[in-house]
GROMACS .gro file of N, CA and C in nm:
model
  351
    1MET      N    1  -0.169  -0.576  -0.166
    1MET     CA    2  -0.038  -0.516  -0.166
    1MET      C    3  -0.006  -0.475  -0.023
    2ASP      N    4   0.114  -0.509   0.021
    2ASP     CA    5   0.150  -0.476   0.159
    2ASP      C    6   0.191  -0.330   0.172
    3ASP      N    7   0.206  -0.287   0.297
    3ASP     CA    8   0.235  -0.146   0.325
    3ASP      C    9   0.371  -0.101   0.271
    4THR      N   10   0.471  -0.189   0.279
    4THR     CA   11   0.604  -0.153   0.233
    4THR      C   12   0.605  -0.128   0.082
    5THR      N   13   0.543  -0.218   0.009
    5THR     CA   14   0.537  -0.203  -0.137
    5THR      C   15   0.462  -0.077  -0.174
    6LEU      N   16   0.351  -0.052  -0.108
    6LEU     CA   17   0.271   0.067  -0.138
    6LEU      C   18   0.349   0.194  -0.105
    7SER      N   19   0.420   0.196   0.007
    7SER     CA   20   0.496   0.317   0.043
    7SER      C   21   0.611   0.341  -0.054
    8LEU      N   22   0.678   0.235  -0.099
    8LEU     CA   23   0.786   0.251  -0.197
    8LEU      C   24   0.731   0.304  -0.329
    9LEU      N   25   0.621   0.246  -0.375
    9LEU     CA   26   0.562   0.293  -0.500
    9LEU      C   27   0.517   0.438  -0.489
   10THR      N   28   0.463   0.475  -0.375
   10THR     CA   29   0.420   0.613  -0.355
   10THR      C   30   0.538   0.708  -0.359
   11LEU      N   31   0.651   0.666  -0.302
   11LEU     CA   32   0.772   0.750  -0.309
   11LEU      C   33   0.817   0.767  -0.454
   12PHE      N   34   0.815   0.659  -0.531
   12PHE     CA   35   0.854   0.669  -0.671
   12PHE      C   36   0.758   0.757  -0.750
   13LYS      N   37   0.631   0.755  -0.713
   13LYS     CA   38   0.533   0.839  -0.783
   13LYS      C   39   0.555   0.986  -0.750
   14GLU      N   40   0.585   1.018  -0.625
   14GLU     CA   41   0.602   1.156  -0.583
   14GLU      C   42   0.735   1.216  -0.628
   15ARG      N   43   0.840   1.136  -0.627
   15ARG     CA   44   0.975   1.187  -0.656
   15ARG      C   45   1.041   1.096  -0.759
   16HIS      N   46   1.017   1.120  -0.883
   16HIS     CA   47   1.078   1.035  -0.983
   16HIS      C   48   1.174   1.113  -1.068
   17PRO      N   49   1.278   1.059  -1.117
   17PRO     CA   50   1.332   0.927  -1.085
   17PRO      C   51   1.411   0.928  -0.954
   18LEU      N   52   1.421   0.812  -0.894
   18LEU     CA   53   1.498   0.793  -0.771
   18LEU      C   54   1.600   0.682  -0.794
   19ASN      N   55   1.713   0.690  -0.726
   19ASN     CA   56   1.806   0.577  -0.726
   19ASN      C   57   1.809   0.518  -0.586
   20LEU      N   58   1.880   0.408  -0.570
   20LEU     CA   59   1.883   0.340  -0.440
   20LEU      C   60   1.945   0.427  -0.331
   21THR      N   61   2.045   0.507  -0.367
   21THR     CA   62   2.108   0.594  -0.268
   21THR      C   63   2.008   0.699  -0.217
   22GLN      N   64   1.936   0.761  -0.308
   22GLN     CA   65   1.836   0.859  -0.268
   22GLN      C   66   1.724   0.794  -0.188
   23LEU      N   67   1.681   0.677  -0.231
   23LEU     CA   68   1.575   0.605  -0.161
   23LEU      C   69   1.618   0.571  -0.019
   24GLY      N   70   1.743   0.528  -0.003
   24GLY     CA   71   1.796   0.499   0.129
   24GLY      C   72   1.801   0.622   0.218
   25ALA      N   73   1.836   0.737   0.158
   25ALA     CA   74   1.841   0.860   0.236
   25ALA      C   75   1.701   0.904   0.278
   26ILE      N   76   1.604   0.889   0.191
   26ILE     CA   77   1.467   0.929   0.225
   26ILE      C   78   1.411   0.841   0.335
   27LEU      N   79   1.435   0.710   0.324
   27LEU     CA   80   1.379   0.615   0.421
   27LEU      C   81   1.470   0.591   0.541
   28ASN      N   82   1.587   0.656   0.542
   28ASN     CA   83   1.684   0.637   0.649
   28ASN      C   84   1.717   0.488   0.664
   29ALA      N   85   1.749   0.426   0.551
   29ALA     CA   86   1.780   0.283   0.548
   29ALA      C   87   1.904   0.260   0.462
   30ASP      N   88   1.960   0.144   0.477
   30ASP     CA   89   2.075   0.105   0.396
   30ASP      C   90   2.027   0.076   0.253
   31PRO      N   91   2.085   0.139   0.151
   31PRO     CA   92   2.040   0.115   0.014
   31PRO      C   93   2.050  -0.031  -0.028
   32PHE      N   94   2.149  -0.103   0.027
   32PHE     CA   95   2.164  -0.244  -0.006
   32PHE      C   96   2.044  -0.326   0.041
   33SER      N   97   1.988  -0.290   0.157
   33SER     CA   98   1.873  -0.364   0.209
   33SER      C   99   1.747  -0.337   0.128
   34LEU      N  100   1.744  -0.225   0.056
   34LEU     CA  101   1.627  -0.191  -0.027
   34LEU      C  102   1.631  -0.257  -0.164
   35SER      N  103   1.745  -0.313  -0.200
   35SER     CA  104   1.759  -0.369  -0.335
   35SER      C  105   1.664  -0.485  -0.360
   36ASP      N  106   1.637  -0.568  -0.259
   36ASP     CA  107   1.543  -0.680  -0.278
   36ASP      C  108   1.403  -0.629  -0.308
   37SER      N  109   1.360  -0.527  -0.235
   37SER     CA  110   1.227  -0.470  -0.259
   37SER      C  111   1.218  -0.408  -0.398
   38VAL      N  112   1.325  -0.340  -0.439
   38VAL     CA  113   1.327  -0.278  -0.571
   38VAL      C  114   1.324  -0.384  -0.680
   39HIS      N  115   1.400  -0.492  -0.663
   39HIS     CA  116   1.398  -0.601  -0.762
   39HIS      C  117   1.259  -0.664  -0.769
   40TYR      N  118   1.194  -0.679  -0.655
   40TYR     CA  119   1.058  -0.734  -0.653
   40TYR      C  120   0.963  -0.643  -0.732
   41LEU      N  121   0.972  -0.511  -0.709
   41LEU     CA  122   0.886  -0.418  -0.781
   41LEU      C  123   0.917  -0.419  -0.931
   42MET      N  124   1.044  -0.437  -0.964
   42MET     CA  125   1.080  -0.445  -1.106
   42MET      C  126   1.027  -0.573  -1.170
   43SER      N  127   1.029  -0.683  -1.095
   43SER     CA  128   0.978  -0.810  -1.149
   43SER      C  129   0.828  -0.804  -1.174
   44LEU      N  130   0.756  -0.723  -1.096
   44LEU     CA  131   0.613  -0.704  -1.117
   44LEU      C  132   0.583  -0.605  -1.228
   45GLY      N  133   0.685  -0.531  -1.270
   45GLY     CA  134   0.668  -0.431  -1.375
   45GLY      C  135   0.618  -0.298  -1.322
   46TYR      N  136   0.631  -0.275  -1.192
   46TYR     CA  137   0.583  -0.151  -1.131
   46TYR      C  138   0.684  -0.037  -1.144
   47ILE      N  139   0.812  -0.070  -1.147
   47ILE     CA  140   0.916   0.031  -1.171
   47ILE      C  141   1.011  -0.021  -1.277
   48ARG      N  142   1.084   0.072  -1.338
   48ARG     CA  143   1.181   0.035  -1.442
   48ARG      C  144   1.301   0.128  -1.430
   49LYS      N  145   1.406   0.089  -1.500
   49LYS     CA  146   1.523   0.175  -1.505
   49LYS      C  147   1.490   0.299  -1.587
   50GLY      N  148   1.555   0.409  -1.552
   50GLY     CA  149   1.534   0.534  -1.625
   50GLY      C  150   1.576   0.522  -1.770
   51VAL      N  151   1.527   0.610  -1.852
   51VAL     CA  152   1.551   0.601  -1.996
   51VAL      C  153   1.695   0.633  -2.034
   52GLU      N  154   1.771   0.699  -1.946
   52GLU     CA  155   1.907   0.735  -1.983
   52GLU      C  156   2.008   0.625  -1.954
   53ILE      N  157   1.963   0.504  -1.920
   53ILE     CA  158   2.052   0.393  -1.892
   53ILE      C  159   2.095   0.328  -2.023
   54GLU      N  160   2.223   0.297  -2.032
   54GLU     CA  161   2.274   0.231  -2.151
   54GLU      C  162   2.225   0.086  -2.154
   55PRO      N  163   2.192   0.034  -2.271
   55PRO     CA  164   2.141  -0.103  -2.278
   55PRO      C  165   2.243  -0.209  -2.241
   56LEU      N  166   2.372  -0.173  -2.234
   56LEU     CA  167   2.476  -0.270  -2.202
   56LEU      C  168   2.471  -0.315  -2.057
   57GLU      N  169   2.404  -0.240  -1.972
   57GLU     CA  170   2.401  -0.275  -1.831
   57GLU      C  171   2.313  -0.396  -1.801
   58GLY      N  172   2.222  -0.430  -1.888
   58GLY     CA  173   2.137  -0.546  -1.867
   58GLY      C  174   2.043  -0.527  -1.750
   59ASP      N  175   2.033  -0.629  -1.665
   59ASP     CA  176   1.943  -0.624  -1.550
   59ASP      C  177   2.011  -0.574  -1.424
   60LEU      N  178   2.138  -0.538  -1.433
   60LEU     CA  179   2.209  -0.494  -1.314
   60LEU      C  180   2.164  -0.355  -1.272
   61ILE      N  181   2.156  -0.337  -1.142
   61ILE     CA  182   2.119  -0.208  -1.086
   61ILE      C  183   2.228  -0.167  -0.990
   62SER      N  184   2.283  -0.048  -1.011
   62SER     CA  185   2.380   0.005  -0.918
   62SER      C  186   2.308   0.100  -0.822
   63PHE      N  187   2.382   0.153  -0.728
   63PHE     CA  188   2.322   0.246  -0.633
   63PHE      C  189   2.281   0.377  -0.699
   64ASP      N  190   2.340   0.407  -0.815
   64ASP     CA  191   2.311   0.533  -0.883
   64ASP      C  192   2.220   0.516  -1.005
   65THR      N  193   2.167   0.397  -1.027
   65THR     CA  194   2.078   0.374  -1.141
   65THR      C  195   1.945   0.443  -1.116
   66PRO      N  196   1.906   0.536  -1.204
   66PRO     CA  197   1.777   0.602  -1.184
   66PRO      C  198   1.662   0.505  -1.213
   67LEU      N  199   1.565   0.506  -1.124
   67LEU     CA  200   1.448   0.419  -1.137
   67LEU      C  201   1.324   0.505  -1.138
   68GLU      N  202   1.226   0.466  -1.217
   68GLU     CA  203   1.102   0.541  -1.226
   68GLU      C  204   0.982   0.447  -1.225
   69ILE      N  205   0.871   0.499  -1.186
   69ILE     CA  206   0.748   0.421  -1.177
   69ILE      C  207   0.687   0.407  -1.317
   70THR      N  208   0.624   0.294  -1.341
   70THR     CA  209   0.557   0.271  -1.469
   70THR      C  210   0.408   0.298  -1.454
   71TYR      N  211   0.339   0.295  -1.566
   71TYR     CA  212   0.194   0.313  -1.561
   71TYR      C  213   0.129   0.199  -1.482
   72LYS      N  214   0.184   0.080  -1.493
   72LYS     CA  215   0.133  -0.034  -1.417
   72LYS      C  216   0.150  -0.011  -1.267
   73GLY      N  217   0.259   0.053  -1.227
   73GLY     CA  218   0.281   0.085  -1.086
   73GLY      C  219   0.182   0.188  -1.035
   74ILE      N  220   0.153   0.289  -1.118
   74ILE     CA  221   0.055   0.391  -1.080
   74ILE      C  222  -0.083   0.329  -1.067
   75ALA      N  223  -0.115   0.239  -1.159
   75ALA     CA  224  -0.245   0.169  -1.152
   75ALA      C  225  -0.252   0.081  -1.028
   76ALA      N  226  -0.140   0.019  -0.989
   76ALA     CA  227  -0.137  -0.066  -0.869
   76ALA      C  228  -0.160   0.017  -0.743
   77ILE      N  229  -0.104   0.139  -0.739
   77ILE     CA  230  -0.127   0.227  -0.624
   77ILE      C  231  -0.275   0.262  -0.616
   78SER      N  232  -0.331   0.299  -0.728
   78SER     CA  233  -0.473   0.336  -0.731
   78SER      C  234  -0.561   0.221  -0.687
   79GLN      N  235  -0.532   0.102  -0.737
   79GLN     CA  236  -0.611  -0.017  -0.701
   79GLN      C  237  -0.597  -0.050  -0.553
   80ALA      N  238  -0.476  -0.040  -0.498
   80ALA     CA  239  -0.455  -0.070  -0.356
   80ALA      C  240  -0.530   0.029  -0.267
   81LEU      N  241  -0.526   0.157  -0.303
   81LEU     CA  242  -0.598   0.256  -0.224
   81LEU      C  243  -0.748   0.235  -0.232
   82LYS      N  244  -0.796   0.195  -0.350
   82LYS     CA  245  -0.939   0.168  -0.366
   82LYS      C  246  -0.981   0.047  -0.281
   83GLU      N  247  -0.897  -0.057  -0.280
   83GLU     CA  248  -0.927  -0.176  -0.200
   83GLU      C  249  -0.927  -0.144  -0.050
   84ARG      N  250  -0.834  -0.062  -0.006
   84ARG     CA  251  -0.829  -0.025   0.136
   84ARG      C  252  -0.951   0.057   0.176
   85LYS      N  253  -0.992   0.147   0.090
   85LYS     CA  254  -1.111   0.228   0.118
   85LYS      C  255  -1.234   0.138   0.127
   86HIS      N  256  -1.245   0.043   0.035
   86HIS     CA  257  -1.359  -0.049   0.036
   86HIS      C  258  -1.357  -0.134   0.164
   87PHE      N  259  -1.238  -0.179   0.205
   87PHE     CA  260  -1.226  -0.260   0.326
   87PHE      C  261  -1.269  -0.180   0.449
   88ARG      N  262  -1.222  -0.054   0.459
   88ARG     CA  263  -1.262   0.030   0.573
   88ARG      C  264  -1.413   0.052   0.575
   89HIS      N  265  -1.472   0.075   0.458
   89HIS     CA  266  -1.617   0.095   0.449
   89HIS      C  267  -1.691  -0.031   0.493
   90THR      N  268  -1.646  -0.146   0.447
   90THR     CA  269  -1.710  -0.272   0.483
   90THR      C  270  -1.697  -0.300   0.633
   91GLU      N  271  -1.580  -0.274   0.690
   91GLU     CA  272  -1.559  -0.295   0.833
   91GLU      C  273  -1.648  -0.201   0.915
   92PHE      N  274  -1.660  -0.077   0.872
   92PHE     CA  275  -1.745   0.018   0.943
   92PHE      C  276  -1.890  -0.030   0.943
   93ARG      N  277  -1.938  -0.074   0.827
   93ARG     CA  278  -2.076  -0.123   0.819
   93ARG      C  279  -2.096  -0.245   0.908
   94ALA      N  280  -1.998  -0.333   0.914
   94ALA     CA  281  -2.010  -0.453   0.997
   94ALA      C  282  -2.017  -0.417   1.145
   95TRP      N  283  -1.933  -0.323   1.189
   95TRP     CA  284  -1.933  -0.283   1.330
   95TRP      C  285  -2.061  -0.210   1.367
   96VAL      N  286  -2.113  -0.126   1.278
   96VAL     CA  287  -2.239  -0.057   1.306
   96VAL      C  288  -2.353  -0.157   1.318
   97THR      N  289  -2.355  -0.255   1.229
   97THR     CA  290  -2.458  -0.359   1.235
   97THR      C  291  -2.450  -0.437   1.366
   98LEU      N  292  -2.329  -0.469   1.409
   98LEU     CA  293  -2.311  -0.541   1.535
   98LEU      C  294  -2.359  -0.457   1.653
   99LEU      N  295  -2.325  -0.329   1.654
   99LEU     CA  296  -2.369  -0.242   1.763
   99LEU      C  297  -2.521  -0.228   1.768
  100ILE      N  298  -2.585  -0.219   1.653
  100ILE     CA  299  -2.732  -0.212   1.650
  100ILE      C  300  -2.793  -0.341   1.703
  101ALA      N  301  -2.735  -0.454   1.666
  101ALA     CA  302  -2.787  -0.582   1.715
  101ALA      C  303  -2.770  -0.595   1.866
  102ILE      N  304  -2.657  -0.552   1.919
  102ILE     CA  305  -2.635  -0.559   2.063
  102ILE      C  306  -2.731  -0.464   2.136
  103ALA      N  307  -2.752  -0.345   2.082
  103ALA     CA  308  -2.846  -0.250   2.144
  103ALA      C  309  -2.987  -0.307   2.143
  104ALA      N  310  -3.028  -0.372   2.034
  104ALA     CA  311  -3.162  -0.432   2.027
  104ALA      C  312  -3.174  -0.545   2.129
  105PHE      N  313  -3.069  -0.624   2.145
  105PHE     CA  314  -3.071  -0.733   2.241
  105PHE      C  315  -3.085  -0.679   2.384
  106VAL      N  316  -3.007  -0.577   2.417
  106VAL     CA  317  -3.012  -0.517   2.551
  106VAL      C  318  -3.151  -0.457   2.575
  107LEU      N  319  -3.204  -0.387   2.476
  107LEU     CA  320  -3.338  -0.328   2.490
  107LEU      C  321  -3.445  -0.435   2.511
  108SER      N  322  -3.434  -0.547   2.442
  108SER     CA  323  -3.534  -0.652   2.459
  108SER      C  324  -3.527  -0.713   2.598
  109ILE      N  325  -3.407  -0.730   2.652
  109ILE     CA  326  -3.391  -0.782   2.788
  109ILE      C  327  -3.448  -0.682   2.889
  110VAL      N  328  -3.418  -0.554   2.871
  110VAL     CA  329  -3.471  -0.451   2.962
  110VAL      C  330  -3.622  -0.448   2.954
  111SER      N  331  -3.678  -0.459   2.835
  111SER     CA  332  -3.823  -0.459   2.817
  111SER      C  333  -3.888  -0.579   2.888
  112LEU      N  334  -3.828  -0.696   2.875
  112LEU     CA  335  -3.880  -0.815   2.944
  112LEU      C  336  -3.874  -0.799   3.094
  113CYS      N  337  -3.764  -0.745   3.144
  113CYS     CA  338  -3.747  -0.725   3.288
  113CYS      C  339  -3.852  -0.625   3.341
  114LEU      N  340  -3.879  -0.521   3.265
  114LEU     CA  341  -3.977  -0.419   3.308
  114LEU      C  342  -4.120  -0.473   3.305
  115GLN      N  343  -4.148  -0.570   3.218
  115GLN     CA  344  -4.282  -0.628   3.211
  115GLN      C  345  -4.315  -0.709   3.335
  116TYR      N  346  -4.216  -0.775   3.391
  116TYR     CA  347  -4.240  -0.864   3.503
  116TYR      C  348  -4.212  -0.799   3.639
  117ILE      N  349  -4.184  -0.673   3.641
  117ILE     CA  350  -4.163  -0.604   3.769
  117ILE      C  351  -4.289  -0.537   3.815
   0.00000   0.00000   0.00000
């Protein structure tokens, strides 16, 4: 999950329900430009229209349509944070291993040089 999707989902989790106008004000962005991201999140099932929406509106979303995060969206946030934590842990272990190998290499060269002096 990319950073934009994760940040939008986190906003919906912290402040629900939100509409496009409120989302634009929070992010200091044009609400129209956020509509593609919101439609993408809706297609994944991460957010949905609020319960007070009349069924006659169909799939249309206006700037004032309340949107809320679903359980699937909350689970996606949790999974993304878990994956990022695992990635950072794996990267840290890889860099520590590399540093130990470089230190051992330098020490072996120094040891060889000291033997022949």
